[in-house]
Amino acid sequence: MSESTDAPTPAAEASRPERDRPWVMRTYAGHSSAAASNALYRRNLAKGQTGLSVAFDLPTQTGYDPDHVLSRGEVGKVGVPISHIGDMRQLFAEIPLGEMNTSMTINATAMYMLAMYQVAAEEQAETAGEPVEEIVQRLAGTTQNDIIKEYLSRGTYVFPPGPSMRLITDMVNYTVEAIPKWNPTNICSYHLQEAGATPVQEIAYAMSTAIAVLDEVRASGVVPPEEFGKVVARISFFVNAGVRFVEEMCKMRAFVELWDELTRDRYGVTEAKQRRFRYGVQVNSLGLTEAQPENNVQRILIEMLAVTMSKDARARAVQLPAWNEALGLPRPWDQQWSLRMQQVLAYETDLLEYDDLFTGSTVVEAKVAELVAGAKAEIDRIQEMGGAVPAVESGYMKSALVASHALRRQRIEAGEDIIVGVNKYETTEPNPLTADLDTAIQTVDAGVEAAAVEAVRAWREQRDGDPAKQERARAALSRLQEAAGTDENLMEASLECARAEVTVGEWAQALRDVFGEFRAPTGVSGSVGVGDGADASLTAVRERVRATEAELGERLRVLVGKPGLDGHSNGAEQIAVRARDAGFEVVYQGIRLTPDQIVSAAVAEDVHLVGVSILSGSHMELVPDVISGLADQGADDLPVIVGGIIPESDAARLTEMGVAAVFTPKDFGLNDIMSRFVEIIRASRGLPAEVGEAVTAG
């Protein structure tokens, strides 16, 4: 018999190397109201989330109060409405800002959000009897504050590029000393990939934006050259990770290599720690599908691996979308699921126990070298144009993104790029997750907007009812405008506006009056479409367009309009490009139009079809306004179609209102959509369904 012992053998003892600290774990959240969002944040923190990522609604992002005409239908839909310091106080009630790491996805109005955040923190310190200066020095987090990509993708810009860059420069110069742990700008390539950027474009355009910001800060002369490393050390990035795992991981290593070289050679930063590429990530929402949405879970997990497995290029913060974001607004449970994915990877696996897994890989090194070379060539091309700002103003960067997105769509339509559940393996069992679509997503209460409108009006009335407060607010806005006309840093004037209870709309309008507004190039007219390389299905659509034109004796004209504040124009641009390729004359005026402007353009251009694109959830407010506006103009026979993230129940209601067709992300075949355009136009003009059909007399 063998001798027994109570002591475990060496093989029984698991090896447990020391683990790295996990990345900051966030969920991108905010909706309805400051109070509702505050409750959500505190629940998420209690579940183990280690940082906050604030989603603001579109009026807040574009500098409008809830009662502005362009805010209609948008209040509280894609984020939380923050209209003044009172809202900011409520948003972070019982959340100690001196101990929190907060990311704010805000750009055009970033300066005012940071000013209100600082004032809210100061008030917390005063209430707690702590020194105000100490809590401000401890504030940690990020304002996205990358306006270049707003002109290219998200569309929440307000001011022209020059003044916008000045606001960013002022924030960098202010925070480097006043809030030294704050990242004043977060160079954001995430939305470039959403707009169609290839990995080379994503790297090159992000680096070109960083060069533009750093050059502006250096030229301002505020920070001494010997301290410029402090500026570089506070520049962070926000990156996208797609499902092409190896390429995306190599992209991050290429970012690390290029940033180290750029900051050393161009800006003379000698300290390696200050040259470190620091980035947060949200994985790709573009690839989330409405069809078989359960597949989004594995997509999200695979995409997270791309930015966590390589230790030398690991993300500092990660936020994941939810499986149902292609259907609508995720519920708290859906966000919890995404948070748990991060926690399982960080705490249950051994990922954080090892050095970089890919060092020495010839495959990885070759791919990184290819990406670096391609990005450098594109950066040089942009620098020859004068840099990122001229490349935006000329339309070059936007046209390049629309073109690359069009090519991607063509690959999907041709089956060259397989999307499981969309263009292959479409057979599916009934999905219990979406058996009741009305409960599978969160909806914003219809009363949220009315309550916000009433609240902001009451705020202004109460403020202005006190002569001293009214005068302080008036003086603060006057001081802001005066400073905007000089080269004075605008942070101090903005801080006084926050303390004086000025609203976001008032702050932004004061600067609009000085800086003016801007409409970025759409990129559609110069983009690469299918051209002469049409396949059989597009050729068939072209023939139907030509035949219909011959029957009507006029060109077929389509208007593509984006009402409200939704700036995600990628889908609208692809529809416009393909409609042009199909032979339609296309009227596309870009983003941020009122329903009245769309109606006026449709009547003036005498179009045959109006296409409305909305992804922000405001379709039930804005589409009826378009339909009623057309009726008021005697054009109620003009067909209207709608595209966007639209639940089935809403689509049914829109159809009842007279909408001719509703298209959602599952309708990925652009040629099929173009064919429907022809059918709808023919029906509206009393033509037989098929070209060449004889009309039978009744």
XYZ file of C-alpha atoms in Angstrom:
698
model
C 0.000 0.000 0.000
C 1.188 3.515 -0.745
C 1.872 5.844 2.124
C -0.881 8.456 2.584
C -0.256 12.072 3.508
C -2.422 15.094 4.154
C 0.012 17.470 2.453
C -0.798 18.334 -1.194
C 1.753 17.416 -3.824
C 3.337 20.240 -5.892
C 1.069 19.390 -8.818
C -1.987 20.176 -6.700
C -0.912 23.741 -6.035
C -1.967 26.080 -8.823
C 0.607 28.565 -10.063
C -0.604 32.119 -9.418
C 1.754 34.795 -10.755
C 1.206 38.379 -9.636
C -1.636 39.991 -11.597
C -1.646 43.388 -13.272
C -4.252 45.898 -12.181
C -7.309 45.671 -14.458
C -8.317 48.470 -16.781
C -10.982 50.971 -15.712
C -14.381 49.384 -16.364
C -17.171 51.618 -17.594
C -20.562 51.512 -19.237
C -21.619 54.387 -21.478
C -24.802 55.575 -19.806
C -27.236 58.414 -19.305
C -30.834 59.041 -20.259
C -34.074 60.846 -19.442
C -32.976 63.184 -16.655
C -30.127 63.985 -14.294
C -31.971 62.297 -11.417
C -32.655 59.076 -13.359
C -29.064 58.946 -14.642
C -27.668 59.545 -11.162
C -29.626 56.554 -9.867
C -28.300 54.433 -12.754
C -24.693 55.507 -12.073
C -24.920 54.638 -8.406
C -26.388 51.210 -9.232
C -23.601 50.548 -11.755
C -20.888 51.577 -9.282
C -22.407 49.220 -6.725
C -22.097 46.391 -9.300
C -18.333 46.857 -9.543
C -18.025 49.458 -12.292
C -14.837 51.456 -11.588
C -15.464 54.614 -13.613
C -18.281 56.651 -15.094
C -18.859 57.320 -18.775
C -21.473 60.017 -19.259
C -23.678 60.013 -22.340
C -25.231 63.436 -22.947
C -28.329 63.983 -25.051
C -28.040 65.708 -28.418
C -29.299 69.161 -27.347
C -26.620 69.242 -24.652
C -23.970 68.106 -27.123
C -24.904 70.736 -29.701
C -25.492 73.654 -27.358
C -29.281 73.956 -27.222
C -31.634 74.135 -24.262
C -34.525 71.632 -24.232
C -37.030 74.275 -25.380
C -35.170 75.128 -28.610
C -36.945 74.161 -31.856
C -34.101 71.828 -32.885
C -34.335 69.992 -29.554
C -37.783 68.648 -30.348
C -37.843 64.875 -30.036
C -34.211 64.687 -28.917
C -34.326 65.496 -25.184
C -33.082 62.617 -23.022
C -33.020 60.154 -25.947
C -29.355 59.229 -26.447
C -28.100 60.560 -23.140
C -28.820 62.766 -20.184
C -29.942 66.404 -20.661
C -27.689 68.787 -18.729
C -28.854 72.382 -19.123
C -27.204 74.190 -16.186
C -25.253 73.787 -12.942
C -28.376 72.551 -11.150
C -28.545 69.553 -13.469
C -24.829 68.867 -13.005
C -25.222 68.905 -9.228
C -28.082 66.422 -9.484
C -26.233 64.168 -11.940
C -23.420 63.559 -9.442
C -25.348 63.761 -6.177
C -23.843 61.367 -3.582
C -20.994 60.534 -5.985
C -17.714 61.990 -4.625
C -16.102 63.641 -7.638
C -12.715 63.888 -5.949
C -12.551 60.090 -5.897
C -14.178 59.359 -9.261
C -12.761 58.822 -12.744
C -15.334 60.340 -15.096
C -15.348 60.258 -18.879
C -17.647 62.732 -20.618
C -18.509 62.151 -24.262
C -18.865 65.806 -25.138
C -17.204 67.928 -27.796
C -18.546 71.285 -28.983
C -19.743 72.202 -25.484
C -16.936 70.348 -23.651
C -15.576 73.524 -22.078
C -18.878 74.315 -20.425
C -19.424 70.734 -19.229
C -15.964 70.749 -17.636
C -16.634 74.150 -16.083
C -19.878 72.910 -14.530
C -18.190 69.664 -13.413
C -15.479 71.682 -11.646
C -18.037 73.973 -9.988
C -20.076 70.952 -8.847
C -16.905 69.472 -7.329
C -16.112 72.772 -5.612
C -19.596 72.800 -4.104
C -19.119 69.237 -2.850
C -15.879 70.325 -1.182
C -17.527 73.331 0.465
C -20.368 71.161 1.778
C -17.855 68.669 3.206
C -15.669 71.423 4.655
C -12.722 70.443 2.462
C -10.318 72.829 0.686
C -11.735 73.629 -2.759
C -8.314 73.763 -4.414
C -7.472 70.239 -3.270
C -10.561 68.609 -4.757
C -10.030 70.388 -8.095
C -6.445 69.115 -8.192
C -7.740 65.586 -7.575
C -10.344 65.592 -10.342
C -9.593 62.740 -12.734
C -11.241 61.875 -15.994
C -11.640 62.866 -19.598
C -13.544 65.238 -21.827
C -13.674 63.778 -25.321
C -13.311 67.219 -26.880
C -12.177 66.051 -30.342
C -13.959 68.313 -32.782
C -12.163 67.090 -35.921
C -13.932 63.732 -35.880
C -17.257 65.531 -35.293
C -16.927 67.136 -38.731
C -16.192 63.682 -40.158
C -18.625 61.371 -38.394
C -20.732 62.182 -35.324
C -21.846 65.642 -36.421
C -22.195 67.345 -33.021
C -20.003 70.278 -34.002
C -21.242 73.850 -33.538
C -18.509 76.320 -34.395
C -16.107 76.535 -37.364
C -12.826 74.603 -37.112
C -10.679 77.607 -36.102
C -12.687 78.671 -33.039
C -13.308 75.030 -32.141
C -9.574 74.362 -32.044
C -9.156 77.490 -29.920
C -11.616 76.083 -27.331
C -9.638 72.822 -27.199
C -6.345 74.703 -26.840
C -7.747 76.817 -24.004
C -8.880 73.688 -22.154
C -5.490 72.010 -22.551
C -3.645 75.090 -21.335
C -5.998 75.473 -18.362
C -6.092 71.876 -17.171
C -2.367 71.158 -17.408
C -1.896 73.185 -14.210
C -5.376 73.693 -12.711
C -6.627 70.072 -13.094
C -3.409 68.113 -13.706
C -5.049 64.649 -13.602
C -7.636 65.546 -16.234
C -7.406 64.495 -19.901
C -8.669 67.681 -21.591
C -8.964 66.093 -25.029
C -9.483 62.520 -26.056
C -8.418 62.047 -29.673
C -11.231 59.877 -30.899
C -10.775 57.425 -33.748
C -13.753 55.360 -32.607
C -16.262 57.201 -34.756
C -13.910 57.243 -37.740
C -14.182 53.452 -37.935
C -17.961 53.785 -37.533
C -17.882 56.130 -40.542
C -16.028 53.549 -42.621
C -12.345 54.171 -41.853
C -9.881 51.423 -42.641
C -7.283 50.720 -39.905
C -4.770 52.854 -41.813
C -7.223 55.759 -42.038
C -8.179 55.388 -38.389
C -4.549 55.621 -37.264
C -3.613 58.390 -39.706
C -6.606 60.658 -39.057
C -6.316 60.271 -35.282
C -2.614 61.087 -35.354
C -3.230 64.032 -37.678
C -5.809 65.380 -35.229
C -3.361 64.981 -32.357
C -0.711 66.864 -34.355
C -3.184 69.683 -35.006
C -4.019 69.998 -31.293
C -0.436 69.773 -30.058
C 0.805 72.233 -32.681
C -1.896 74.732 -31.619
C -1.027 74.358 -27.942
C 2.680 74.735 -28.643
C 2.074 77.805 -30.830
C 0.031 79.454 -28.064
C 3.214 79.667 -26.006
C 1.401 79.233 -22.695
C 3.259 76.072 -21.674
C 7.081 76.472 -21.645
C 8.892 74.133 -24.076
C 10.661 72.344 -21.233
C 7.269 71.462 -19.696
C 5.543 70.410 -22.918
C 5.828 66.786 -21.850
C 3.069 67.535 -19.311
C 0.748 68.408 -22.187
C 1.615 65.271 -24.144
C 1.108 63.143 -21.023
C -2.507 64.365 -20.706
C -3.492 63.610 -24.309
C -5.483 60.393 -24.418
C -7.209 58.476 -27.194
C -10.561 56.751 -27.632
C -10.353 53.879 -30.059
C -12.664 51.432 -31.803
C -12.082 47.693 -31.896
C -13.734 45.719 -34.666
C -14.238 42.002 -35.005
C -11.127 41.432 -37.174
C -9.245 40.451 -34.044
C -5.659 40.139 -35.286
C -5.760 43.297 -37.389
C -7.328 45.308 -34.560
C -4.740 44.126 -32.031
C -1.952 45.004 -34.470
C -3.578 48.395 -34.999
C -3.202 49.133 -31.298
C 0.462 48.149 -31.366
C 0.926 50.417 -34.388
C -0.693 53.285 -32.469
C 1.750 52.730 -29.592
C 4.772 52.724 -31.908
C 3.720 55.801 -33.893
C 2.762 57.882 -30.848
C 6.087 57.182 -29.152
C 7.979 58.202 -32.295
C 5.833 61.277 -32.979
C 6.017 62.745 -29.476
C 9.754 62.125 -29.241
C 10.753 63.470 -32.644
C 8.201 66.248 -33.286
C 7.723 67.549 -29.737
C 11.003 66.601 -28.070
C 9.471 64.679 -25.174
C 12.326 62.757 -23.586
C 10.521 61.056 -20.700
C 9.190 57.677 -21.829
C 6.292 57.750 -19.341
C 4.989 60.987 -20.845
C 5.124 59.441 -24.330
C 2.996 56.461 -23.316
C -0.002 55.877 -25.606
C -2.973 55.987 -23.237
C -6.306 54.969 -24.628
C -9.794 53.885 -23.745
C -11.994 51.852 -26.011
C -15.556 51.067 -26.855
C -15.814 48.111 -29.141
C -17.513 48.373 -32.486
C -21.183 49.343 -32.525
C -21.156 49.462 -36.343
C -20.911 45.676 -36.477
C -23.850 45.031 -34.149
C -26.743 43.519 -36.039
C -30.485 43.772 -35.705
C -30.806 40.325 -37.289
C -29.986 37.541 -34.796
C -28.850 40.104 -32.203
C -27.728 37.331 -29.843
C -24.645 37.054 -32.094
C -23.627 40.491 -30.846
C -22.593 38.965 -27.518
C -19.719 36.974 -29.019
C -18.799 39.869 -31.301
C -18.449 42.182 -28.303
C -16.344 39.653 -26.395
C -13.999 38.974 -29.325
C -13.575 42.699 -29.916
C -12.709 43.248 -26.246
C -9.924 40.668 -26.544
C -8.308 42.715 -29.320
C -7.620 45.589 -26.903
C -6.813 43.617 -23.765
C -4.685 40.591 -24.762
C -1.569 42.524 -25.810
C -0.072 43.865 -22.566
C 2.199 46.325 -24.393
C -0.843 47.886 -26.089
C -3.598 47.244 -23.543
C -6.475 49.692 -23.110
C -6.526 51.791 -19.945
C -10.326 51.880 -19.888
C -12.968 49.742 -21.596
C -16.673 50.259 -22.135
C -18.757 47.751 -24.053
C -22.017 48.255 -25.919
C -24.928 45.979 -25.140
C -26.170 43.128 -27.305
C -29.377 44.985 -28.232
C -28.052 48.423 -29.201
C -28.987 47.823 -32.850
C -32.584 47.496 -31.629
C -32.792 50.520 -29.341
C -31.717 51.852 -25.936
C -30.221 49.104 -23.693
C -31.797 48.408 -20.331
C -29.759 48.380 -17.082
C -29.715 44.556 -17.232
C -28.185 44.655 -20.714
C -25.479 47.041 -19.523
C -24.837 44.781 -16.539
C -24.268 41.861 -18.937
C -21.594 43.866 -20.768
C -19.945 44.839 -17.470
C -19.890 41.193 -16.372
C -18.048 40.265 -19.600
C -15.230 42.586 -18.552
C -15.192 41.262 -15.006
C -15.045 37.613 -16.084
C -12.091 38.342 -18.377
C -10.230 40.416 -15.780
C -10.853 38.328 -12.667
C -11.628 34.742 -13.719
C -9.059 34.259 -16.483
C -5.271 34.418 -16.160
C -4.875 37.127 -18.824
C -3.420 39.714 -16.426
C -0.737 37.357 -15.094
C 1.518 37.375 -18.165
C 3.817 39.644 -20.121
C 2.894 40.516 -23.692
C 1.787 37.410 -25.562
C 2.750 38.641 -29.025
C 6.277 39.969 -28.603
C 8.500 38.271 -31.161
C 5.680 37.113 -33.396
C 6.777 37.548 -37.005
C 3.137 37.635 -38.134
C 2.268 40.441 -35.734
C 5.447 42.395 -36.441
C 4.820 42.263 -40.196
C 1.218 43.434 -39.842
C 2.193 46.265 -37.484
C 4.911 47.400 -39.911
C 2.372 47.403 -42.756
C -0.080 49.528 -40.769
C 2.603 51.945 -39.612
C 3.889 52.458 -43.161
C 0.394 53.019 -44.553
C -0.516 55.437 -41.755
C 2.687 57.438 -42.176
C 2.012 57.847 -45.901
C -1.536 59.106 -45.204
C -0.319 61.430 -42.418
C 2.210 62.916 -44.854
C -0.570 63.440 -47.417
C -2.652 65.342 -44.838
C 0.308 67.399 -43.675
C 0.963 68.423 -47.282
C -2.597 69.846 -47.306
C -1.730 71.941 -44.254
C -2.890 69.505 -41.585
C -6.128 68.057 -40.269
C -8.137 71.294 -40.245
C -7.549 72.140 -43.947
C -8.152 68.474 -44.801
C -11.566 68.775 -43.126
C -12.424 72.133 -44.664
C -11.542 70.918 -48.166
C -13.740 67.837 -47.720
C -10.829 65.451 -48.374
C -11.078 63.422 -45.176
C -14.874 63.192 -45.269
C -14.925 62.070 -48.903
C -12.275 59.451 -48.161
C -14.359 58.014 -45.324
C -17.585 57.954 -47.348
C -15.688 56.169 -50.125
C -14.197 53.513 -47.829
C -17.602 52.972 -46.211
C -19.184 52.540 -49.647
C -16.583 49.912 -50.542
C -17.303 48.073 -47.289
C -21.028 48.027 -48.049
C -20.301 46.677 -51.528
C -18.244 43.810 -50.064
C -21.107 42.892 -47.728
C -23.675 43.028 -50.527
C -21.465 40.880 -52.740
C -20.967 38.336 -49.960
C -17.206 38.942 -49.878
C -17.485 40.032 -46.233
C -19.688 37.583 -44.336
C -21.913 38.900 -41.556
C -23.355 35.903 -39.744
C -27.131 36.074 -39.596
C -27.265 38.949 -42.072
C -25.900 37.852 -45.448
C -25.185 34.215 -44.541
C -26.549 31.639 -42.090
C -29.808 33.548 -41.903
C -31.955 30.574 -40.825
C -32.726 30.937 -37.139
C -34.808 29.569 -34.310
C -37.229 31.932 -32.547
C -35.244 34.221 -30.277
C -36.468 34.319 -26.661
C -34.472 37.504 -26.056
C -36.556 39.390 -28.597
C -39.864 37.577 -28.273
C -41.307 40.793 -26.876
C -39.463 43.621 -28.596
C -41.260 46.272 -26.589
C -39.611 44.973 -23.417
C -36.264 43.989 -25.011
C -35.157 47.622 -25.048
C -35.596 50.599 -22.786
C -37.840 53.432 -23.889
C -37.693 57.018 -22.724
C -40.924 58.195 -21.169
C -42.842 60.529 -23.456
C -43.103 63.068 -20.635
C -39.318 63.483 -20.271
C -39.044 66.216 -22.885
C -42.007 68.201 -21.601
C -40.634 68.012 -18.062
C -37.191 69.186 -19.228
C -38.701 72.074 -21.197
C -40.734 73.172 -18.183
C -37.717 72.779 -15.871
C -35.301 74.865 -17.951
C -37.875 77.636 -18.348
C -38.506 77.610 -14.592
C -34.731 77.753 -13.994
C -34.339 80.847 -16.163
C -37.438 82.503 -14.711
C -36.343 81.881 -11.128
C -32.851 83.142 -11.863
C -34.029 86.236 -13.668
C -36.659 86.892 -11.011
C -33.795 87.794 -8.684
C -32.289 91.090 -9.950
C -28.841 90.260 -8.564
C -28.776 86.809 -10.199
C -30.125 88.181 -13.470
C -27.390 90.807 -13.582
C -24.689 88.277 -12.732
C -25.821 85.986 -15.561
C -26.000 88.909 -18.009
C -22.531 90.112 -16.993
C -21.091 86.591 -17.257
C -22.360 86.173 -20.815
C -21.113 89.628 -21.761
C -17.699 88.799 -20.294
C -17.637 85.494 -22.222
C -18.327 87.263 -25.515
C -15.741 89.936 -24.763
C -13.085 87.298 -24.038
C -14.046 85.342 -27.160
C -13.116 88.368 -29.244
C -9.576 88.265 -27.862
C -6.996 85.520 -27.331
C -7.869 85.256 -23.629
C -8.389 81.746 -22.256
C -12.158 81.159 -22.102
C -12.174 78.720 -19.157
C -12.377 81.389 -16.444
C -15.252 83.152 -18.217
C -17.006 79.788 -18.607
C -16.527 78.981 -14.913
C -18.203 82.286 -14.048
C -21.073 81.436 -16.415
C -21.561 78.153 -14.536
C -21.561 79.891 -11.157
C -23.949 82.539 -12.536
C -26.467 79.810 -13.505
C -26.161 80.411 -17.256
C -27.725 77.622 -19.339
C -25.908 75.561 -21.949
C -27.999 77.156 -24.710
C -27.149 80.653 -23.493
C -23.421 79.855 -23.246
C -23.348 78.340 -26.736
C -25.412 81.122 -28.295
C -23.091 83.755 -26.862
C -20.193 82.057 -28.642
C -22.232 81.487 -31.820
C -22.739 85.243 -31.959
C -18.942 85.708 -31.956
C -17.646 82.637 -33.787
C -20.536 81.911 -36.153
C -21.739 78.401 -37.051
C -20.421 75.851 -39.512
C -21.792 73.253 -41.914
C -19.224 70.570 -42.659
C -18.853 69.079 -46.164
C -21.098 66.030 -46.615
C -18.515 64.042 -48.563
C -21.219 62.666 -50.849
C -20.499 64.573 -54.046
C -16.851 63.597 -54.101
C -17.180 60.041 -52.873
C -16.473 56.909 -54.814
C -19.618 54.964 -55.602
C -20.117 51.876 -57.681
C -19.648 53.813 -60.910
C -19.319 51.594 -63.969
C -18.701 48.518 -61.843
C -22.395 47.860 -61.277
C -23.585 44.321 -60.734
C -26.679 42.847 -62.352
C -29.043 43.977 -59.583
C -27.902 47.615 -59.751
C -28.005 47.553 -63.549
C -31.610 46.374 -63.333
C -32.472 49.243 -60.981
C -30.843 51.730 -63.365
C -32.974 50.430 -66.198
C -36.142 50.809 -64.122
C -35.132 54.365 -63.185
C -34.539 55.280 -66.853
C -37.813 53.702 -67.974
C -39.782 55.469 -65.234
C -38.195 58.772 -66.169
C -39.200 58.177 -69.788
C -42.789 57.499 -68.736
C -42.950 60.617 -66.545
C -40.911 62.788 -68.899
C -38.583 64.038 -66.128
C -35.595 63.059 -63.977
C -36.369 61.115 -60.814
C -35.333 63.215 -57.832
C -34.876 61.934 -54.279
C -34.349 64.066 -51.183
C -32.389 62.508 -48.305
C -32.928 64.499 -45.131
C -31.742 64.271 -41.523
C -34.095 66.180 -39.222
C -33.264 67.028 -35.629
C -29.838 66.857 -34.029
C -28.803 63.321 -34.970
C -25.403 63.724 -36.612
C -24.734 60.051 -37.385
C -24.966 60.506 -41.129
C -23.175 57.361 -42.345
C -26.347 55.564 -43.404
C -27.860 58.637 -45.053
C -24.633 59.213 -46.972
C -24.538 55.628 -48.235
C -28.165 55.870 -49.361
C -27.403 59.139 -51.158
C -24.333 57.661 -52.879
C -26.152 54.522 -54.005
C -29.215 56.498 -55.173
C -26.915 58.613 -57.307
C -25.277 55.454 -58.684
C -28.738 54.077 -59.463
C -29.490 57.066 -61.651
C -31.550 59.239 -59.310
C -30.876 62.932 -58.957
C -30.090 63.281 -55.253
C -30.732 66.257 -52.982
C -28.718 65.855 -49.755
C -28.052 68.865 -47.551
C -26.355 67.190 -44.628
C -27.383 67.051 -40.993
C -29.315 69.097 -38.464
C -32.363 70.237 -40.403
C -35.770 71.158 -39.044
C -38.784 69.338 -40.502
C -39.832 72.671 -42.054
C -36.496 72.928 -43.879
C -36.884 69.405 -45.265
C -40.417 70.178 -46.431
C -39.316 73.432 -48.062
C -36.457 71.705 -49.891
C -38.717 68.883 -51.067
C -41.241 71.328 -52.517
C -38.647 73.675 -54.009
C -36.716 70.827 -55.663
C -39.943 69.136 -56.841
C -38.677 65.734 -55.698
C -40.450 62.424 -56.225
C -39.528 60.863 -52.872
C -38.497 62.118 -49.424
C -36.169 59.873 -47.396
C -35.794 60.713 -43.717
C -32.915 59.234 -41.691
C -33.054 59.208 -37.867
C -30.945 57.098 -35.506
C -31.494 58.990 -32.251
C -34.992 57.708 -31.468
C -36.801 60.954 -32.335
C -38.678 59.460 -35.301
C -42.093 59.500 -33.620
C -41.850 63.254 -33.088
C -40.083 64.439 -36.242
C -41.505 62.218 -38.991
C -45.123 63.277 -38.283
C -43.932 66.894 -38.483
C -42.534 66.231 -41.976
C -45.741 64.530 -43.104
C -47.989 67.294 -41.777
C -45.668 69.935 -43.231
C -45.935 68.396 -46.690
C -49.730 68.307 -46.346
C -49.742 71.993 -45.419
C -47.804 72.690 -48.631
C -50.273 70.722 -50.739
C -47.756 67.911 -51.231
C -49.479 65.219 -49.187
C -49.190 62.849 -52.169
C -45.370 63.000 -51.983
C -44.212 59.643 -50.537
C -42.065 59.664 -47.392
C -39.826 56.784 -46.334
C -37.931 56.485 -43.055
C -34.666 54.774 -42.128
C -33.047 54.282 -38.734
C -33.044 52.291 -35.520
C -36.812 51.919 -35.280
C -38.643 49.288 -33.197
C -41.269 47.231 -35.013
C -44.127 48.766 -33.037
C -42.995 52.266 -34.024
C -42.588 51.178 -37.653
C -46.205 49.984 -37.642
C -47.385 53.308 -36.240
C -45.399 55.255 -38.829
C -46.955 53.174 -41.600
C -50.399 53.954 -40.224
C -49.511 57.656 -40.396
C -48.815 57.338 -44.120
C -45.089 56.524 -44.295
C -44.543 54.509 -47.482
C -41.757 52.275 -46.104
C -39.563 51.880 -43.036
C -35.988 50.589 -43.344
C -33.881 49.437 -40.384
C -30.320 48.034 -40.104
C -31.504 44.579 -41.174
C -32.210 46.048 -44.632
C -28.565 46.021 -45.676
C -29.098 45.500 -49.422
C -28.838 48.986 -50.890
C -29.868 47.847 -54.363
C -33.012 46.302 -52.892
C -33.744 49.627 -51.199
C -33.224 51.464 -54.495
C -35.648 49.079 -56.172
C -38.226 49.902 -53.507
C -37.673 53.611 -54.239
C -38.725 53.010 -57.832
C -41.774 50.975 -56.781
C -42.909 53.645 -54.338
C -42.461 56.471 -56.853
C -44.343 54.567 -59.551
C -47.236 53.839 -57.185
C -47.423 57.472 -56.076
C -47.556 58.638 -59.710
C -50.217 56.141 -60.757
C -47.891 54.044 -62.892
C -48.180 50.242 -63.059
C -45.964 48.378 -60.613
C -43.677 46.983 -63.297
C -42.050 48.924 -66.088
C -43.724 48.191 -69.437
C -46.930 46.791 -67.946
C -50.072 47.769 -69.798
C -52.541 49.773 -67.761
C -55.850 47.941 -67.733
C -58.880 50.193 -67.991
C -61.302 49.834 -65.114
